[in-house]
PDB file of C-alpha atoms and ligand atoms in Angstrom:
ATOM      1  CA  UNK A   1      87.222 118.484  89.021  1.00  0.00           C
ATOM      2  CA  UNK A   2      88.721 117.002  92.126  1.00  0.00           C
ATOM      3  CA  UNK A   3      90.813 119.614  94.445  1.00  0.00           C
ATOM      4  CA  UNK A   4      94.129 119.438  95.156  1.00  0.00           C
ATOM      5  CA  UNK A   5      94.724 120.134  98.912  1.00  0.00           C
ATOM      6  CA  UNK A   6      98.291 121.365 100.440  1.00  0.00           C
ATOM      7  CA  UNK A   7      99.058 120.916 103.536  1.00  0.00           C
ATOM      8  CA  UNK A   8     101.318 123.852 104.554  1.00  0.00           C
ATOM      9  CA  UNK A   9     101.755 123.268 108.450  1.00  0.00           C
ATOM     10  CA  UNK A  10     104.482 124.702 110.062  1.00  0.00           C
ATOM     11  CA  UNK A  11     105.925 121.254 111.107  1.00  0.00           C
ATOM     12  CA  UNK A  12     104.982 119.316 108.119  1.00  0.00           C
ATOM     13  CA  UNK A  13     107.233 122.136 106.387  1.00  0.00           C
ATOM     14  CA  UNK A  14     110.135 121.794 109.046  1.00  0.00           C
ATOM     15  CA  UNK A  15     110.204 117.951 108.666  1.00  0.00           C
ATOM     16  CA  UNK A  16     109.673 118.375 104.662  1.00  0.00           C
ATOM     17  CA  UNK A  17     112.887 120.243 104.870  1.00  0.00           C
ATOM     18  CA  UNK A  18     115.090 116.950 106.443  1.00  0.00           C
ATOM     19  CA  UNK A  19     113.322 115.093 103.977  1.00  0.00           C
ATOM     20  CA  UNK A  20     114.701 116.872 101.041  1.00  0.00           C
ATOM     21  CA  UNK A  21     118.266 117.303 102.476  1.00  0.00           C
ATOM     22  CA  UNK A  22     120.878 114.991 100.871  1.00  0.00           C
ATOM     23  CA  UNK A  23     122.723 114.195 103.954  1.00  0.00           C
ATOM     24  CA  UNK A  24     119.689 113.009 105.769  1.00  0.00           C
ATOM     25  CA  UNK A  25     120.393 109.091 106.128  1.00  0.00           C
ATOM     26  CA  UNK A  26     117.531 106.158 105.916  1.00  0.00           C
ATOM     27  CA  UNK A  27     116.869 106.176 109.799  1.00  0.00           C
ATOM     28  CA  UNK A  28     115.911 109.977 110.261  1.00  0.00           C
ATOM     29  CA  UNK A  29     114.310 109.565 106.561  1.00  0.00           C
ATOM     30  CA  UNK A  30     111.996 106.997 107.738  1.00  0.00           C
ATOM     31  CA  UNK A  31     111.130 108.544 110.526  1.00  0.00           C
ATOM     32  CA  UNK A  32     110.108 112.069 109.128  1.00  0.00           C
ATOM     33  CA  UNK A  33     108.250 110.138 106.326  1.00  0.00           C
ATOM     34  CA  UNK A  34     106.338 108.497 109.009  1.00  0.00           C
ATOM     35  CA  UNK A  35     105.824 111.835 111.227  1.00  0.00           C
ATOM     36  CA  UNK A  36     104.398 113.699 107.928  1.00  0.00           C
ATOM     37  CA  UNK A  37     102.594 110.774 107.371  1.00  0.00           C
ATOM     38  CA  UNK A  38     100.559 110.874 110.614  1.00  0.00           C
ATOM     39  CA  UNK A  39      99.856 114.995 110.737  1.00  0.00           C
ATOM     40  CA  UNK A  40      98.835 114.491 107.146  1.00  0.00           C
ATOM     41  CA  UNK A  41      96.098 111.472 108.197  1.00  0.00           C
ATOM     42  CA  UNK A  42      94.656 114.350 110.497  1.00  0.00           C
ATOM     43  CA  UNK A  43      94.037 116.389 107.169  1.00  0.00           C
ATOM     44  CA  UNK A  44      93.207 113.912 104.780  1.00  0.00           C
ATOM     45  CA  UNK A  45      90.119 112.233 107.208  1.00  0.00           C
ATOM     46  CA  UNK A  46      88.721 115.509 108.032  1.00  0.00           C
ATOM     47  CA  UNK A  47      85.329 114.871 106.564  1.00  0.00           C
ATOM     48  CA  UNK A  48      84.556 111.705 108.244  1.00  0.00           C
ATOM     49  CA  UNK A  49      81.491 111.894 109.124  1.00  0.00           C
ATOM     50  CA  UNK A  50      80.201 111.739 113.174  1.00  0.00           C
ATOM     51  CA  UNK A  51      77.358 110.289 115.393  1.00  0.00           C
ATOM     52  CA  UNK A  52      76.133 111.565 118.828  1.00  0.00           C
ATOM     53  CA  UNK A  53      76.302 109.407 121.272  1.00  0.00           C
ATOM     54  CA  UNK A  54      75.254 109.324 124.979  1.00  0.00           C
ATOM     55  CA  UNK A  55      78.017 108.853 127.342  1.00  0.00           C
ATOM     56  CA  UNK A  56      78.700 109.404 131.352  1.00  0.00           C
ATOM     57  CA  UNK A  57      81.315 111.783 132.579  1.00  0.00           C
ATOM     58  CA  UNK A  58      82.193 110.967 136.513  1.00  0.00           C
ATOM     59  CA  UNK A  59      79.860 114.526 136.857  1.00  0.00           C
ATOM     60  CA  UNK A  60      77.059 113.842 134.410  1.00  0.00           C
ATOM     61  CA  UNK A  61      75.478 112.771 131.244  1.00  0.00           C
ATOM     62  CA  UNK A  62      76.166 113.773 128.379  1.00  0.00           C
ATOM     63  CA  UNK A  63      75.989 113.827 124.530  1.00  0.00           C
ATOM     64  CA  UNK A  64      79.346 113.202 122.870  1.00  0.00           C
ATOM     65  CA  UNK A  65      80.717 112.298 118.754  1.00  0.00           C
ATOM     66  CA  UNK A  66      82.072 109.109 117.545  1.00  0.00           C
ATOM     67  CA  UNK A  67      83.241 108.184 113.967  1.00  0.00           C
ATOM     68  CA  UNK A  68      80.812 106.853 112.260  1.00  0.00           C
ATOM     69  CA  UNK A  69      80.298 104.375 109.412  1.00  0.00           C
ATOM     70  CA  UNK A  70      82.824 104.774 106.867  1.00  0.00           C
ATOM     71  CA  UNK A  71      85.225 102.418 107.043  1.00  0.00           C
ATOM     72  CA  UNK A  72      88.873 103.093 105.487  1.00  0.00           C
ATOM     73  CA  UNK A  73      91.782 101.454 103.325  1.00  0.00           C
ATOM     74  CA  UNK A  74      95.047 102.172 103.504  1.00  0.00           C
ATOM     75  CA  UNK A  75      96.504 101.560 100.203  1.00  0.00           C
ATOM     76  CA  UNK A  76     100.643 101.968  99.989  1.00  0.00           C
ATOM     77  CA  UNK A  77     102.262 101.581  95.949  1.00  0.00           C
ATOM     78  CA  UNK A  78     105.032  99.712  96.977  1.00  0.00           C
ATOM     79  CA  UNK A  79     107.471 100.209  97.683  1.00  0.00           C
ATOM     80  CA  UNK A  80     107.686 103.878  98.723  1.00  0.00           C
ATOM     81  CA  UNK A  81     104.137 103.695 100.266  1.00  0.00           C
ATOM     82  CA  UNK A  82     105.143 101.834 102.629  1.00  0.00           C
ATOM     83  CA  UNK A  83     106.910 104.209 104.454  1.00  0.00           C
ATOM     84  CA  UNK A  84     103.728 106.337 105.187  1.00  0.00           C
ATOM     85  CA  UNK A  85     101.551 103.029 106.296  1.00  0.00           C
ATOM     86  CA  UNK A  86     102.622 102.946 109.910  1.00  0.00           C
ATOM     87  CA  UNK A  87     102.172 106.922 110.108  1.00  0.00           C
ATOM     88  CA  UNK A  88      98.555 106.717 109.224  1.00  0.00           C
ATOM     89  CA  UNK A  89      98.001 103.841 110.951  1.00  0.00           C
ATOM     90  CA  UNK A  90      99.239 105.396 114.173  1.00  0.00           C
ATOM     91  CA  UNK A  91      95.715 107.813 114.026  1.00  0.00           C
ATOM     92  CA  UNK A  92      93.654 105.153 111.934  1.00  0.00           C
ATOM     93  CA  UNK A  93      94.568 102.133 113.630  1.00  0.00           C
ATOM     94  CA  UNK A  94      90.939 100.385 112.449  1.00  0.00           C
ATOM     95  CA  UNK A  95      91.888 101.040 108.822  1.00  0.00           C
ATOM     96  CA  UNK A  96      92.937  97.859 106.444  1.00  0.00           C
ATOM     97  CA  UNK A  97      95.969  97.857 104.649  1.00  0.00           C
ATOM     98  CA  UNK A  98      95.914  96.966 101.062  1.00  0.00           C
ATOM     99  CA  UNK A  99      99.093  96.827  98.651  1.00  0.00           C
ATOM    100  CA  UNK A 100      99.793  97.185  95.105  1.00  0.00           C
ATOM    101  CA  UNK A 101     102.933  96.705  93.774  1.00  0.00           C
ATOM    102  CA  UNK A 102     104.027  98.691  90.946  1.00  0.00           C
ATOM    103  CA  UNK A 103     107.542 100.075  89.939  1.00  0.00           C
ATOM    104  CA  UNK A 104     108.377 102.992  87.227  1.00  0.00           C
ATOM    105  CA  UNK A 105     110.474 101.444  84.364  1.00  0.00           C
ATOM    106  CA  UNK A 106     113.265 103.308  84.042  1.00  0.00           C
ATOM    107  CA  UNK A 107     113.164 103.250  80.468  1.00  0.00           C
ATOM    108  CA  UNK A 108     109.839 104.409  79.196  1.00  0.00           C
ATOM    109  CA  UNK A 109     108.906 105.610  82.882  1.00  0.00           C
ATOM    110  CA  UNK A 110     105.630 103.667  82.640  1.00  0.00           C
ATOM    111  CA  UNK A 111     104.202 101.536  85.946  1.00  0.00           C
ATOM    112  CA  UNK A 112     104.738  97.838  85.714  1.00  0.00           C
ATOM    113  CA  UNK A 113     102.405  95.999  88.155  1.00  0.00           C
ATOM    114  CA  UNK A 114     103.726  92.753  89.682  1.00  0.00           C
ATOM    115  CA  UNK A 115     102.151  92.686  92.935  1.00  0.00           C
ATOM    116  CA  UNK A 116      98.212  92.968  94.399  1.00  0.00           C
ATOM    117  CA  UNK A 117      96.417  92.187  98.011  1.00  0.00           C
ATOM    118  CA  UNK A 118      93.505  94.195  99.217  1.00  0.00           C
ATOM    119  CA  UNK A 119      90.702  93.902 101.774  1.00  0.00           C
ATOM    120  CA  UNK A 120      87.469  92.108 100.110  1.00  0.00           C
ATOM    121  CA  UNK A 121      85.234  94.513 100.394  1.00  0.00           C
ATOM    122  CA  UNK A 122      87.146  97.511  99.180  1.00  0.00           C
ATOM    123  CA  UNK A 123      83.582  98.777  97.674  1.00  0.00           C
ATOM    124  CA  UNK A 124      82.740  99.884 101.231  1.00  0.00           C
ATOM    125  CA  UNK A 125      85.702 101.422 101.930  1.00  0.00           C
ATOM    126  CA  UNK A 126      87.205 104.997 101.490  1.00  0.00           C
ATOM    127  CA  UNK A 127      90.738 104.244 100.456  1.00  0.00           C
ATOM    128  CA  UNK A 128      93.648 106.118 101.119  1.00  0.00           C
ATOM    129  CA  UNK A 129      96.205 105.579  98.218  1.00  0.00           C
ATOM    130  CA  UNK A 130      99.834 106.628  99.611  1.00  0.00           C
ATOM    131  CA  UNK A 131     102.954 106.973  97.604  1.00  0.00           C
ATOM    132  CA  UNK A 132     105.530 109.927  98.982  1.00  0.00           C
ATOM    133  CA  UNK A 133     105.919 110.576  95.573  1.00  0.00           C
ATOM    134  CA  UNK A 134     103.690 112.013  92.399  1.00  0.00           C
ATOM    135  CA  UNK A 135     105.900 112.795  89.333  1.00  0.00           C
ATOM    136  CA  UNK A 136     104.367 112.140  85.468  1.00  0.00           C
ATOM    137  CA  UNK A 137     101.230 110.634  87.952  1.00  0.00           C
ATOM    138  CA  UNK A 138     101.572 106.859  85.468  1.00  0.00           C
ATOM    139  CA  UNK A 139     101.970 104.967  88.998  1.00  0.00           C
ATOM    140  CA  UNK A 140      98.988 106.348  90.832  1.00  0.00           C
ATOM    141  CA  UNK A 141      96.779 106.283  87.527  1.00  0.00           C
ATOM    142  CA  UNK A 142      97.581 102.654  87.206  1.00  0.00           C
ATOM    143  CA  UNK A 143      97.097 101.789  90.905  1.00  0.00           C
ATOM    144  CA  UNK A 144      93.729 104.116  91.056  1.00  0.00           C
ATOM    145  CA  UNK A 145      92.206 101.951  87.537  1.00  0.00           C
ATOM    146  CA  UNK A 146      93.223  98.874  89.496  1.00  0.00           C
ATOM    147  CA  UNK A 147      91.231  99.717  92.327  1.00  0.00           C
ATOM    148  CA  UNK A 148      88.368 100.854  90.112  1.00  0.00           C
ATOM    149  CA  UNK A 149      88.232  97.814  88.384  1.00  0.00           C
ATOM    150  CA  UNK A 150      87.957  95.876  91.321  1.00  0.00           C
ATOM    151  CA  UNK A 151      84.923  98.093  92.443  1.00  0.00           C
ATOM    152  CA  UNK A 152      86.449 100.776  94.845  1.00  0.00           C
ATOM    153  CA  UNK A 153      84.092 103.773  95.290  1.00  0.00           C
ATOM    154  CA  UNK A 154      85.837 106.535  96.675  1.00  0.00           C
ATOM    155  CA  UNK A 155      89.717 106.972  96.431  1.00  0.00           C
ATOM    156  CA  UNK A 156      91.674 110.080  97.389  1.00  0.00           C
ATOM    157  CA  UNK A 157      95.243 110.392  96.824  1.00  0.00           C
ATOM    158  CA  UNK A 158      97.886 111.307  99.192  1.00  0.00           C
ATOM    159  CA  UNK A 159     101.503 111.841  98.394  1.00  0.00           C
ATOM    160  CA  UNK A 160     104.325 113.981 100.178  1.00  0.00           C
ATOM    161  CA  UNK A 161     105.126 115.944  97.448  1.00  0.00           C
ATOM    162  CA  UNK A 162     104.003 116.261  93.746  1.00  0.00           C
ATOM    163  CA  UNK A 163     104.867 117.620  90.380  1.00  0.00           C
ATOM    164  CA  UNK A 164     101.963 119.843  88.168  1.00  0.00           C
ATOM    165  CA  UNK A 165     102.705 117.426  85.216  1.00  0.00           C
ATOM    166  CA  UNK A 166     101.269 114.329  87.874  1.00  0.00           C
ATOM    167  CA  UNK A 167      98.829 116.465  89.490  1.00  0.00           C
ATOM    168  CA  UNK A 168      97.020 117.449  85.868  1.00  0.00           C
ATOM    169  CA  UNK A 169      97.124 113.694  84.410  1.00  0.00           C
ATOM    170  CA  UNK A 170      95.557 112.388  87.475  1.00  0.00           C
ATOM    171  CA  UNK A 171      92.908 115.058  87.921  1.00  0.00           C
ATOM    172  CA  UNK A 172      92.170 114.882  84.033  1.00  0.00           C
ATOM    173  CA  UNK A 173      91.468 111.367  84.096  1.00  0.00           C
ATOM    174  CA  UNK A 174      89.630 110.783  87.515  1.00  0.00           C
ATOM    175  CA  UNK A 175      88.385 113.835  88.368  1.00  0.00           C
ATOM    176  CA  UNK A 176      86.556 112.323  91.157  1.00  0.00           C
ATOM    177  CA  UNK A 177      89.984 111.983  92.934  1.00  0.00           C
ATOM    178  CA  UNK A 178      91.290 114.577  95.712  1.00  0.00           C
ATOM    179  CA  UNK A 179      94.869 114.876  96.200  1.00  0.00           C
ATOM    180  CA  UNK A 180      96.650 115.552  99.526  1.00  0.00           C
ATOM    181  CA  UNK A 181     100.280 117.106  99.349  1.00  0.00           C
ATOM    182  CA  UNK A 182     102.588 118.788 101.204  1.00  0.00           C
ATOM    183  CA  UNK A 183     104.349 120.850  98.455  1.00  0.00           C
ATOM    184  CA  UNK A 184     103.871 120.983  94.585  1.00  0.00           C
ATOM    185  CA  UNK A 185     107.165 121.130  93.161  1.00  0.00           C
ATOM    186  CA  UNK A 186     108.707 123.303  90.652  1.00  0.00           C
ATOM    187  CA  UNK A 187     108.083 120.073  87.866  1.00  0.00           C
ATOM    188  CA  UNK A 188     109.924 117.055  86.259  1.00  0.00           C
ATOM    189  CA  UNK A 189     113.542 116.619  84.688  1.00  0.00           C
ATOM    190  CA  UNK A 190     114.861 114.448  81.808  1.00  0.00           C
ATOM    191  CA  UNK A 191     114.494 111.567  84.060  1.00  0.00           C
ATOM    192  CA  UNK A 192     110.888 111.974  85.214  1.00  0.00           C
ATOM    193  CA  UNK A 193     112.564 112.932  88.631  1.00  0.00           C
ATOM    194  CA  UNK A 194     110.855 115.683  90.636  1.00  0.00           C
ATOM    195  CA  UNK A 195     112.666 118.915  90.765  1.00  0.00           C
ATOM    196  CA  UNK A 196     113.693 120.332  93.719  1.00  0.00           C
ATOM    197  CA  UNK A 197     112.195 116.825  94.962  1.00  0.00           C
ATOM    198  CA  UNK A 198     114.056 114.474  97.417  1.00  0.00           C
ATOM    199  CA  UNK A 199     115.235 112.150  94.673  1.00  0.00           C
ATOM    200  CA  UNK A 200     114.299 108.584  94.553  1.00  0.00           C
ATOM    201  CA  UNK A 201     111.808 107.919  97.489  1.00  0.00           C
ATOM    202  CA  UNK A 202     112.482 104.080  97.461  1.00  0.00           C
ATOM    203  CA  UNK A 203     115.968 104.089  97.350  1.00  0.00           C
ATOM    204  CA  UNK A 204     116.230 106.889 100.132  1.00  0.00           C
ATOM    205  CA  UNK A 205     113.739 105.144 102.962  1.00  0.00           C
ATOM    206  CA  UNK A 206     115.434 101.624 102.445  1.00  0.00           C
ATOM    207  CA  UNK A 207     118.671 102.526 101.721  1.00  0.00           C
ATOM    208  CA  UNK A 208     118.957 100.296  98.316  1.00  0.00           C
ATOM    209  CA  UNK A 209     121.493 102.837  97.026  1.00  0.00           C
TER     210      UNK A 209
HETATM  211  C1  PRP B 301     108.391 105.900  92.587  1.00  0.00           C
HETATM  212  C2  PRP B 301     107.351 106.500  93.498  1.00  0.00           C
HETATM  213  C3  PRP B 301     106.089 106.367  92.690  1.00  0.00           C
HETATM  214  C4  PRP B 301     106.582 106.587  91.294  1.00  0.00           C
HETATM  215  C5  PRP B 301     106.231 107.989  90.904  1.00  0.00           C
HETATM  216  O1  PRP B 301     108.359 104.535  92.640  1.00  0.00           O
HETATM  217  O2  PRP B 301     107.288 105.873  94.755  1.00  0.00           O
HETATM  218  O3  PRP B 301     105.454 105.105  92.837  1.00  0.00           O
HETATM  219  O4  PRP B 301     107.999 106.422  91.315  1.00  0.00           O
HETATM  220  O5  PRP B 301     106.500 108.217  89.582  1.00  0.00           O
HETATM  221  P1  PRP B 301     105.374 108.408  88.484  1.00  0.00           P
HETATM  222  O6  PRP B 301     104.373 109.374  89.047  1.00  0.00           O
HETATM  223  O7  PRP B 301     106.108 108.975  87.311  1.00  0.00           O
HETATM  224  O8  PRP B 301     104.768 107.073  88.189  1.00  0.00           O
HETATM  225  P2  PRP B 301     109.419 103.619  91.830  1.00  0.00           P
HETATM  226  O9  PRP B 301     108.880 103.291  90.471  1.00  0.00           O
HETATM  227  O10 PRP B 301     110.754 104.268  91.872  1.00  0.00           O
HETATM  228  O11 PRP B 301     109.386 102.265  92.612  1.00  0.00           O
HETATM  229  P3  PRP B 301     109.856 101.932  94.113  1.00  0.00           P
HETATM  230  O12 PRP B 301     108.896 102.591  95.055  1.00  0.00           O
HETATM  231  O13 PRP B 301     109.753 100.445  94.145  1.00  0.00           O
HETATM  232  O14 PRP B 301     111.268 102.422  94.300  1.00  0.00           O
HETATM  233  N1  URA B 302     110.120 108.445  91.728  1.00  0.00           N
HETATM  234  C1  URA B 302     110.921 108.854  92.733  1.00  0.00           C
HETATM  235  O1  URA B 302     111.254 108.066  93.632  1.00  0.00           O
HETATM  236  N2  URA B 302     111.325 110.123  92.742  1.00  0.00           N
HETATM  237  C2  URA B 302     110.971 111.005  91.796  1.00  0.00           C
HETATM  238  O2  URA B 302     111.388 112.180  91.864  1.00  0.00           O
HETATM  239  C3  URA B 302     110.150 110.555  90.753  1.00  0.00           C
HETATM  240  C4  URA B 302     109.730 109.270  90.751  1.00  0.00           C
END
């Protein structure tokens, strides 16, 4: 079964806090989004694995560690995603971006796919799918089959927050998949909202209502 891994830091919790708030505006939202992005990229890559190499210090020689190998995708839902991608890429700046556009219909609350660009050989890559949010999980199921089916290898998941309801339908259909949070939430409401959540993710970073 694939873990579920919560990142409880101090300042991830501060900023988490502004992020929730009601009165916090689309300029400070973006911002923290972007901030909790970045301290969660120092998480989420902490098994990448390291070489020795031989370097020079101006006193002597020495063996040091690089990154080595794996290379990594970035991979935002759109549009919430987005607002983590420069965060990440700010410690991963080697990292391609790839984007798949999917929104919720408000209706049925399925994912509706109209968009799809990734790097060629996604195969090779870890990818890093980011979407803030993780409610009934139908938008990161649908964006983590897409990415199957196109031959990706090893996916984790990383949202800012996430409801159990998500959490269980991802994990029970691709248990290979880790997922990175900062808080589980209490669960959903009538409208497939996450409760306490910070309401609609989209609408909040770009200010669309
Ligand atoms: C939000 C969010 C997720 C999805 C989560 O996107 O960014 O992609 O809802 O809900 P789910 O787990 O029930 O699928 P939304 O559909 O509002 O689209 P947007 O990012 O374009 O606003
Ligand atoms: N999408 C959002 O933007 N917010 C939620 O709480 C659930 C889905």
């Amino acid at each position: 079964m694939g873990k579920v891994i919560v990142l409880d830091h101090p300042l991830i919790k501060h900023k988490l806090t502004f992020v929730r708030d009601k009165n916090t505006g689309p300029k400070e939202f973006r911002e923290l989004v972007k901030e909790i992005s970045t301290l969660m990229a120092y998480e989420v890559t902490r098994d990448l694995t390291l070489e020795e190499i031989e370097i020079e210090t101006p006193l002597a020689k020495t063996k040091s560690q690089i990154i080595s190998g794996k290379k990594l995708g970035l991979v935002p839902i759109l549009r919430a995603g987005l607002g983590m991608v420069e965060g990440m890429l700010d410690l991963l700046p080697a990292a391609k971006v790839g984007h798949v556009g999917l929104y919720r219909d408000p209706e049925t609350f399925k994912p509706v796919e109209y968009y799809c660009k990734l790097p060629q050989d996604i195969e090779e890559r870890e990818l890093i799918v980011l979407d803030p949010m993780l409610a009934t999980g139908g938008s990161a199921m649908a964006a983590i089959q897409f990415l199957k089916e196109k031959g990706a290898n090893a996916i984790k998941l990383v949202c800012l927050i996430a409801a159990p309801e998500g959490i269980e339908a991802v994990h029970n259909k691709y248990p290979d998949v880790d997922i990175y949070v900062t808080s589980i939430d209490e669960g959903l409401n009538e409208h497939a909202y996450i409760v306490p959540g910070f309401g609609d993710a989209g609408d909040r970073l770009f200010g669309t209502k």
